[in-house]
Amino acid sequence: MAGILQKTVRLRTALRHLCSHGRLPSPVRLSAAAFSGPFLSCSSAHFVASTCKLHAGADAPKSSPDAAPQRLPFSTVTSEDLDFFRKLLPGRAITDQDVVESSNVDWLKSVRGSSEVLLRPQTTDEVSQILRYCNGRNLAVNPQGGNTGLVGGSVPVYDEIILSTSLMNNIMNFDNISGILTCQAGCVLENLSLYLEDRDYIMPLDLGAKGSCQIGGNVATNAGGLRLLRYGSLHGTVLGLEVVLADGRVLDCLATLRKDNTGYDLKQLFIGSEGTLGVITAVSILCPRKPKSVNVVFLGCETFEQLLKTFQLCRGMLGEILSAYEFLDSECMKLLNTHLKLPNPISECPFYIVIETSGSDSSHDSQKLHNFLEEAMTATLVTDGTVATEDSKIKALWSMRERITEALTHDGFVYKYDISLPVERIYQLVTDMREHLRGRAKRVVGYGHVGDGNLHLNITSPAKDPALLAAIEPFVYEWTSRFQGSISAEHGLGLKKRNYIYYSKPSQAVALMGGLKAMLDPNGILNPYKTLPDKLK
């Protein structure tokens, strides 16, 4: 009891300081042409449905649903192909295997392709010529952004040509009145954030991989991240896209209008399509103003029920200034302490919360935050906490959430699951998984975005363990389906999750997806073996 009282006094002291002082001393646009030409206008052209079928997957039984299917009958790269690419991209058609190797392996080092060609176009026209040629030659293409994906969607499975957007990194336009940014797909998220901050704006999404991930990849995977609670998903903030289709036609939907109700909103097809329907080459996105006042609170709770009640209280009392509500469990904290030597900013608790507020009036925001924390303590929902308003302290507190993925990589082989569930069910999956595995795993941890019902379930073992994987899957997917959840909240399906799509989508919906794929990419050259299941029901 004395310890709890000490914690309460410490937090109340911080609150008094916050209330009285407002901050703590520590803790190339292309125009549309006719349908028959190389460019396809979003406003006037008509798609013609193709009767071509998707490549069929191998009939042989797989060792597991996430194993790679047999290679499809694509052509292999010849010396004539290399001559074409080298002429089109002088010095940017890479065949040096020491350079290509890093693009063959995913960030987790769990999927490795055998591509021998890395192409680095700089313009939409170059992408168009590459795809037109590859489609004519039946050469498979793997579009790649920052290669930070976690489901094997960004690297080749076999010898697909890697088409990297890393040199397509120009900011094309920024309207400082509307806050609309237009840029090429290869712009790194962090670079865009720094560019906007100098102009008093911010990107509507923030990710732990922001130093490497690219905006085109973010859009292609419909990345969620830490600001979704406040600013919504990319389906809402992306206003326009420029996309190169499999046959090289350029779909120019690079609009900068917030309202446009003329026909089908085709850009939505490509948001979250993981490079299987087209290659995104440019993006226009609505950016919010940079908040003048930012506070981050790190709190401890004894139970997950208290954590949820704190979330309810938080939404009610902080309202319009609430920009993030994240959680991690004590196992995550142990990983941060052990592998990254990050000290716990508060006392040990079973659960931790990261709350961020963003507003325009520091005194107003501080008072609202003070009232919320006072109420949370009075109701004994939290047992300890600390508040930060200075940039360095804010970054230190956010690192406790953002660096969990990094810490996990030091704990052994990691089985990663990105689940969307009704908020009240989020942590029940973690506890049920621990009980189900009964010590067979080294560690089972849970963290994620409470504000949008997204759990990151991670299970570690000393080494890759097929028996452990068999115990995890399909249990995790069956559990998620039973509670009407999604087996992929924000990571996508890629190679690893493609055959589990039926746990989240009905067969009619998946069949329609297959029809769209066949229409837009009848030869199936774009990112094969990804997103859609090997066999359509």
XYZ file of C-alpha atoms in Angstrom:
537
model
C 0.000 0.000 0.000
C 2.808 2.393 0.883
C 4.401 1.712 -2.516
C 1.173 2.504 -4.329
C 0.747 5.679 -2.336
C 4.296 6.728 -3.227
C 3.540 6.175 -6.910
C 0.327 8.155 -6.641
C 2.104 11.041 -4.940
C 4.767 11.032 -7.659
C 2.175 11.144 -10.459
C 0.128 13.808 -8.685
C 3.288 15.917 -8.304
C 3.915 15.591 -12.036
C 0.324 16.593 -12.698
C 0.564 19.694 -10.537
C 3.710 20.694 -12.407
C 2.007 20.037 -15.740
C -1.033 22.076 -14.764
C 0.936 25.053 -13.472
C 3.806 25.149 -15.981
C 2.513 23.295 -19.026
C 5.671 21.154 -19.360
C 7.855 18.851 -17.311
C 11.526 19.510 -16.716
C 12.350 15.795 -17.274
C 11.161 12.498 -18.347
C 6.113 13.994 -63.748
C 2.340 14.112 -63.926
C 1.238 12.290 -67.148
C -1.906 13.307 -68.999
C -4.610 10.821 -69.981
C -4.917 9.416 -73.498
C -7.185 6.958 -75.232
C -7.765 3.458 -73.930
C -5.700 1.966 -76.747
C -2.682 4.124 -75.917
C -0.065 3.713 -73.194
C -1.969 5.937 -70.758
C -5.364 5.286 -69.253
C -7.452 8.176 -67.961
C -9.443 7.536 -64.847
C -12.256 9.776 -66.032
C -12.984 8.474 -69.522
C -11.688 4.979 -70.223
C -13.511 1.696 -69.838
C -11.956 -1.501 -68.625
C -12.645 -4.537 -70.781
C -13.009 -7.691 -68.730
C -10.549 -10.380 -69.664
C -11.487 -14.015 -69.863
C -7.929 -15.085 -69.152
C -7.612 -17.210 -66.059
C -5.164 -16.861 -63.210
C -2.164 -19.126 -63.180
C -3.169 -22.225 -61.279
C -1.136 -23.179 -58.248
C 0.530 -26.570 -58.001
C -1.786 -29.447 -57.146
C 0.816 -31.145 -54.996
C 0.149 -30.922 -51.252
C 2.049 -28.201 -49.418
C 3.953 -28.667 -46.186
C 1.908 -25.753 -44.797
C -0.478 -23.175 -46.252
C 2.159 -20.427 -46.010
C 4.784 -22.435 -47.933
C 5.676 -21.208 -51.418
C 3.749 -22.885 -54.238
C 5.579 -24.355 -57.210
C 7.072 -21.856 -59.624
C 4.589 -20.767 -62.278
C 5.519 -21.053 -65.994
C 7.007 -17.596 -66.383
C 9.911 -16.937 -68.738
C 13.440 -16.608 -67.420
C 15.636 -13.584 -68.016
C 17.869 -13.818 -71.100
C 20.838 -11.766 -72.273
C 18.494 -10.022 -74.722
C 16.271 -9.000 -71.815
C 19.247 -7.606 -69.941
C 20.291 -5.631 -73.029
C 16.832 -4.026 -73.122
C 16.894 -3.142 -69.425
C 20.448 -1.760 -69.559
C 19.573 0.436 -72.535
C 16.436 1.712 -70.822
C 18.091 2.181 -67.415
C 21.799 3.000 -67.900
C 23.641 2.028 -64.715
C 20.340 1.177 -62.986
C 19.795 -2.396 -64.203
C 21.703 -4.221 -61.471
C 22.954 -7.797 -61.831
C 25.760 -7.696 -59.235
C 24.569 -10.363 -56.798
C 26.203 -8.654 -53.829
C 23.857 -5.719 -54.483
C 20.810 -7.754 -55.496
C 21.073 -10.020 -52.443
C 19.709 -7.499 -49.936
C 16.603 -7.028 -52.101
C 16.064 -10.796 -52.238
C 15.663 -11.105 -48.458
C 12.836 -9.678 -46.365
C 13.364 -7.606 -43.234
C 12.735 -10.577 -40.936
C 15.130 -12.744 -42.997
C 12.361 -15.328 -43.187
C 11.758 -15.243 -46.964
C 14.546 -15.368 -49.547
C 14.131 -15.102 -53.316
C 16.616 -15.879 -56.082
C 16.201 -12.910 -58.404
C 19.237 -12.019 -60.512
C 17.973 -8.629 -61.714
C 17.237 -5.437 -59.792
C 15.745 -2.540 -61.776
C 15.781 1.012 -60.426
C 13.572 3.277 -62.547
C 13.352 6.994 -61.827
C 10.223 7.923 -63.769
C 6.723 6.629 -64.395
C 7.547 6.290 -68.092
C 10.437 3.939 -67.261
C 8.144 1.816 -65.089
C 5.633 1.745 -67.933
C 8.231 0.556 -70.447
C 9.517 -2.106 -68.027
C 6.071 -3.565 -67.406
C 5.024 -3.425 -71.068
C 8.171 -5.365 -71.964
C 7.857 -7.882 -69.107
C 4.188 -8.494 -69.880
C 5.041 -9.201 -73.527
C 7.842 -11.557 -72.483
C 5.856 -13.186 -69.644
C 8.491 -12.165 -67.078
C 7.283 -11.984 -63.483
C 7.914 -8.733 -61.595
C 8.234 -8.101 -57.871
C 7.520 -4.423 -57.024
C 9.543 -3.328 -53.996
C 9.542 -0.210 -51.856
C 11.474 -0.011 -48.593
C 11.294 -3.794 -48.035
C 10.033 -3.444 -44.479
C 7.053 -5.784 -44.847
C 6.440 -8.606 -42.393
C 4.482 -11.134 -44.480
C 6.898 -11.859 -47.347
C 5.072 -9.603 -49.786
C 7.974 -7.372 -50.769
C 10.590 -9.899 -51.935
C 10.689 -12.456 -54.763
C 9.622 -16.019 -54.130
C 11.640 -17.342 -57.046
C 13.459 -15.400 -59.785
C 10.995 -12.535 -60.312
C 12.571 -9.293 -61.531
C 12.787 -6.826 -58.648
C 11.392 -3.414 -59.570
C 12.549 -1.003 -56.904
C 10.960 2.439 -56.497
C 13.797 3.717 -54.291
C 15.024 6.251 -56.891
C 11.512 7.611 -57.453
C 11.890 9.923 -54.481
C 10.900 13.381 -55.669
C 8.327 15.600 -53.993
C 6.268 16.919 -56.890
C 4.113 19.511 -55.167
C 2.852 20.694 -51.801
C -0.111 23.022 -51.367
C 0.393 24.816 -48.051
C -3.193 26.037 -48.036
C -4.960 22.705 -48.459
C -2.160 20.593 -46.983
C -2.112 18.248 -49.989
C 1.237 16.624 -50.771
C 1.982 15.029 -54.149
C 5.106 12.908 -54.445
C 6.665 9.921 -56.146
C 6.141 6.513 -54.583
C 9.750 6.018 -53.468
C 9.794 8.885 -50.970
C 10.800 7.605 -47.532
C 8.124 8.293 -44.919
C 10.513 9.965 -42.493
C 11.842 12.294 -45.201
C 8.302 13.335 -46.038
C 7.633 13.950 -42.357
C 10.698 16.189 -42.029
C 9.759 18.085 -45.206
C 6.259 18.724 -43.893
C 7.319 19.668 -40.373
C 9.370 22.530 -41.819
C 6.095 23.752 -43.327
C 3.986 23.267 -40.192
C 2.329 20.044 -41.368
C 2.708 16.357 -40.584
C 2.078 13.070 -42.382
C -1.223 11.436 -41.388
C 0.565 8.160 -40.653
C 3.528 7.291 -38.468
C 5.262 3.911 -38.386
C 8.131 2.378 -36.485
C 9.813 1.672 -39.853
C 9.462 5.297 -41.008
C 13.214 5.620 -41.596
C 13.112 2.964 -44.333
C 9.556 2.449 -45.562
C 8.330 4.288 -48.648
C 5.001 5.991 -49.180
C 4.191 3.838 -52.229
C 4.701 0.701 -50.174
C 2.684 2.190 -47.323
C -0.228 2.752 -49.687
C 0.174 -0.611 -51.439
C -0.123 -2.360 -48.070
C -2.613 0.108 -46.538
C -0.283 0.578 -43.586
C -2.005 1.650 -40.380
C 0.435 2.803 -37.729
C 0.326 4.986 -34.670
C -1.852 7.876 -35.872
C -4.799 5.955 -37.310
C -6.945 6.678 -34.245
C -6.747 10.411 -34.960
C -6.411 10.712 -38.738
C -7.970 7.503 -40.072
C -6.655 5.035 -42.643
C -5.011 5.648 -46.003
C -8.320 4.824 -47.673
C -9.422 8.231 -46.406
C -6.269 10.359 -46.526
C -5.008 9.287 -49.970
C -6.700 11.566 -52.504
C -5.115 10.269 -55.694
C -2.776 7.702 -57.184
C -0.797 7.216 -60.341
C -0.500 3.501 -61.106
C 1.194 1.558 -63.891
C -0.808 -1.506 -64.885
C 0.689 -4.864 -65.847
C 0.615 -4.103 -69.579
C 2.353 -0.754 -69.101
C -0.686 1.522 -69.310
C -0.593 4.394 -66.845
C -3.736 4.936 -64.796
C -3.748 8.641 -63.992
C -5.948 9.124 -60.937
C -3.536 11.532 -59.279
C -6.306 13.868 -58.116
C -5.906 16.501 -55.421
C -9.610 16.968 -54.723
C -11.151 16.049 -51.399
C -14.539 15.564 -53.062
C -14.957 13.831 -56.417
C -18.068 11.726 -56.901
C -17.693 10.941 -60.618
C -17.889 7.220 -61.170
C -16.019 4.467 -59.360
C -13.238 5.453 -56.979
C -10.627 3.297 -58.708
C -7.707 4.321 -56.508
C -9.245 2.320 -53.670
C -8.551 -0.900 -55.603
C -4.826 -0.334 -55.335
C -4.688 0.730 -51.675
C -3.859 -2.506 -49.879
C -3.453 -4.567 -53.080
C 0.214 -5.298 -52.262
C 1.490 -4.647 -55.799
C -0.617 -7.405 -57.347
C -2.858 -5.142 -59.461
C -0.446 -2.381 -60.473
C 2.695 -0.520 -59.488
C 2.008 2.719 -57.599
C 4.304 5.447 -58.941
C 2.907 8.615 -57.344
C 0.631 9.570 -54.462
C -1.344 12.619 -53.428
C -2.213 12.650 -49.741
C -4.012 14.998 -47.367
C -1.756 16.092 -44.508
C -2.919 17.595 -41.192
C -1.429 20.707 -39.614
C 1.418 20.164 -37.208
C 0.068 20.337 -33.658
C 1.443 23.132 -31.492
C 1.037 21.138 -28.308
C 2.004 17.472 -27.901
C 1.958 15.467 -24.673
C 2.797 11.821 -24.151
C 1.751 9.876 -21.079
C 3.126 6.480 -20.071
C 0.877 4.695 -17.560
C 0.772 1.360 -15.757
C -2.310 -0.802 -15.118
C -2.837 -3.924 -13.068
C -5.387 -5.582 -15.380
C -6.417 -5.383 -19.024
C -9.932 -4.556 -17.857
C -8.546 -1.455 -16.170
C -6.684 -0.627 -19.375
C -9.954 -0.742 -21.343
C -11.770 1.355 -18.770
C -8.933 3.877 -18.961
C -9.436 3.948 -22.744
C -13.139 4.683 -22.321
C -12.367 7.457 -19.850
C -9.626 8.776 -22.113
C -11.891 9.047 -25.155
C -14.543 10.810 -23.151
C -12.307 13.337 -21.398
C -9.603 14.014 -23.974
C -11.873 13.920 -27.015
C -10.536 15.905 -29.934
C -6.926 16.068 -28.714
C -6.467 12.293 -28.339
C -4.129 11.128 -31.122
C -2.862 7.704 -29.966
C -3.682 5.020 -27.410
C -1.220 2.126 -27.474
C -0.496 -0.742 -25.111
C 2.208 -3.287 -24.320
C 2.333 -6.062 -21.757
C 5.000 -6.831 -19.152
C 6.646 -9.419 -21.425
C 7.275 -6.669 -23.974
C 8.844 -4.554 -21.262
C 11.176 -7.406 -20.341
C 12.289 -7.652 -23.979
C 13.022 -3.915 -24.096
C 14.965 -4.086 -20.830
C 16.914 -7.229 -21.713
C 17.780 -6.793 -25.381
C 17.801 -3.017 -25.913
C 18.701 -1.920 -22.366
C 15.787 0.521 -22.324
C 14.867 1.275 -18.706
C 11.258 1.129 -17.574
C 10.188 4.774 -17.076
C 7.786 3.757 -14.290
C 7.466 0.888 -11.825
C 6.727 -2.668 -12.947
C 3.130 -3.305 -14.002
C 1.331 -6.089 -15.891
C 0.231 -3.627 -18.598
C 1.491 -0.307 -19.924
C -0.290 2.415 -21.907
C 1.144 5.082 -24.225
C -1.263 7.991 -24.712
C -0.533 10.916 -27.014
C -2.469 14.161 -27.195
C -2.075 16.692 -30.014
C -3.660 20.123 -30.025
C -3.234 23.808 -30.685
C -3.312 25.260 -27.144
C -0.833 23.906 -24.603
C -2.634 25.273 -21.554
C -5.987 23.909 -22.719
C -4.474 20.492 -23.525
C -2.545 20.352 -20.255
C -5.666 21.072 -18.246
C -7.653 18.375 -20.049
C -4.823 15.890 -19.542
C -4.550 16.834 -15.869
C -8.281 16.277 -15.347
C -8.157 12.912 -17.103
C -5.200 11.639 -15.093
C -6.703 12.895 -11.853
C -9.888 10.965 -12.599
C -7.973 7.837 -13.661
C -6.061 7.826 -10.376
C -9.106 8.540 -8.255
C -10.861 5.585 -9.881
C -7.692 3.481 -9.284
C -7.514 2.584 -12.967
C -3.770 3.348 -13.145
C -1.091 2.686 -10.554
C 1.844 4.696 -11.873
C 2.753 7.004 -14.714
C 4.871 9.769 -16.147
C 4.195 12.684 -18.521
C 6.466 14.170 -21.215
C 6.074 17.350 -23.257
C 9.638 17.938 -24.487
C 10.647 16.345 -27.803
C 13.499 14.274 -26.367
C 11.312 12.916 -23.545
C 8.445 12.245 -25.938
C 10.746 10.229 -28.213
C 12.070 8.295 -25.221
C 8.564 7.282 -24.150
C 7.492 6.425 -27.696
C 10.567 4.207 -28.091
C 9.050 1.881 -25.476
C 6.324 1.095 -27.999
C 8.064 1.600 -31.350
C 11.110 -0.585 -30.635
C 9.306 -3.729 -29.495
C 9.625 -5.263 -32.981
C 13.373 -4.633 -32.864
C 13.644 -6.189 -29.406
C 11.776 -9.290 -30.560
C 14.354 -9.963 -33.279
C 16.944 -10.496 -30.519
C 14.793 -13.060 -28.698
C 15.020 -15.867 -31.256
C 12.824 -16.892 -34.161
C 9.616 -14.848 -34.205
C 6.143 -15.905 -35.308
C 4.242 -12.682 -35.961
C 0.485 -12.172 -36.109
C -1.296 -8.918 -36.894
C -4.877 -9.376 -35.733
C -7.902 -7.090 -35.695
C -10.528 -7.876 -33.051
C -13.344 -6.280 -31.088
C -11.458 -4.156 -28.543
C -12.667 -6.143 -25.532
C -11.247 -9.364 -27.043
C -7.756 -8.102 -27.890
C -5.768 -9.524 -24.989
C -7.889 -12.643 -24.538
C -6.122 -14.074 -27.588
C -2.740 -13.627 -25.886
C -3.826 -15.397 -22.707
C -5.579 -18.170 -24.643
C -2.488 -18.678 -26.806
C -0.254 -18.982 -23.754
C -2.599 -21.574 -22.292
C -2.849 -23.395 -25.637
C 0.922 -23.620 -26.115
C 1.622 -24.569 -22.476
C 5.283 -23.593 -22.392
C 6.237 -24.817 -25.863
C 7.166 -21.254 -26.871
C 9.963 -19.195 -25.361
C 7.710 -16.166 -25.052
C 4.185 -15.034 -26.031
C 3.734 -11.263 -26.040
C 0.999 -8.828 -26.948
C 1.050 -5.149 -27.856
C -0.726 -2.887 -30.300
C -3.234 -0.201 -31.106
C -6.126 -0.303 -28.642
C -7.753 2.670 -30.361
C -8.475 0.649 -33.496
C -8.636 -2.879 -32.088
C -5.320 -4.075 -33.518
C -3.276 -6.681 -31.642
C 0.294 -7.598 -32.533
C 0.698 -11.137 -31.197
C 4.299 -12.352 -31.261
C 5.593 -15.767 -30.289
C 9.293 -16.520 -30.001
C 11.314 -19.722 -29.898
C 15.082 -20.385 -29.803
C 14.975 -21.483 -33.463
C 12.471 -22.119 -36.225
C 10.217 -24.873 -34.916
C 7.745 -26.621 -37.296
C 6.022 -28.353 -34.370
C 5.459 -25.029 -32.631
C 4.129 -23.482 -35.843
C 1.707 -26.388 -36.224
C 0.439 -25.662 -32.711
C 0.011 -21.942 -33.443
C -1.641 -22.308 -36.853
C -4.455 -22.665 -37.628
C -5.420 -22.158 -33.954
C -4.733 -18.403 -34.112
C -6.799 -17.990 -37.283
C -9.686 -20.140 -36.071
C -9.781 -18.174 -32.808
C -9.792 -14.876 -34.696
C -12.531 -16.007 -37.059
C -14.675 -17.202 -34.159
C -14.792 -13.674 -32.779
C -15.365 -12.023 -36.199
C -11.840 -10.604 -36.381
C -9.403 -10.136 -39.252
C -6.262 -12.226 -39.662
C -4.433 -9.151 -41.012
C -5.192 -5.754 -39.557
C -2.431 -3.753 -41.257
C 0.454 -5.966 -42.448
C -1.348 -7.454 -45.463
C -1.343 -11.094 -46.588
C 1.760 -11.340 -48.756
C 3.180 -14.817 -49.226
C 2.786 -16.018 -45.667
C -0.909 -15.357 -45.072
C -2.407 -15.681 -48.561
C -3.999 -19.096 -48.032
C -5.631 -18.013 -44.769
C -7.756 -15.301 -46.410
C -10.934 -17.382 -46.088
C -10.821 -16.988 -42.312
C -11.643 -13.303 -42.867
C -13.368 -13.082 -46.252
C -16.242 -15.097 -47.776
C -15.517 -17.163 -50.879
C -17.673 -14.862 -53.060
C -15.517 -11.866 -52.106
C -12.261 -13.743 -52.757
C -13.587 -14.959 -56.124
C -14.355 -11.344 -57.086
C -10.811 -10.374 -56.088
C -9.537 -13.118 -58.383
C -11.659 -11.733 -61.203
C -10.209 -8.252 -60.709
C -6.701 -9.696 -60.755
C -7.434 -11.575 -63.993
C -8.828 -8.434 -65.616
C -6.006 -6.077 -64.639
C -3.148 -8.595 -64.856
C -4.280 -11.453 -67.131
C -0.770 -12.946 -67.351
C -0.338 -12.769 -63.576
C 3.116 -11.183 -63.763
C 2.679 -8.696 -60.898
C 3.885 -9.967 -57.531
C 2.836 -13.583 -58.102
C 2.251 -16.013 -55.226
C 1.055 -13.146 -52.995
C -2.232 -11.930 -51.453
C -4.661 -14.286 -53.193
C -4.868 -17.973 -52.237
C -3.301 -20.643 -54.407
C -6.758 -21.969 -55.254
C -9.959 -19.943 -55.515
C -13.030 -21.642 -54.103
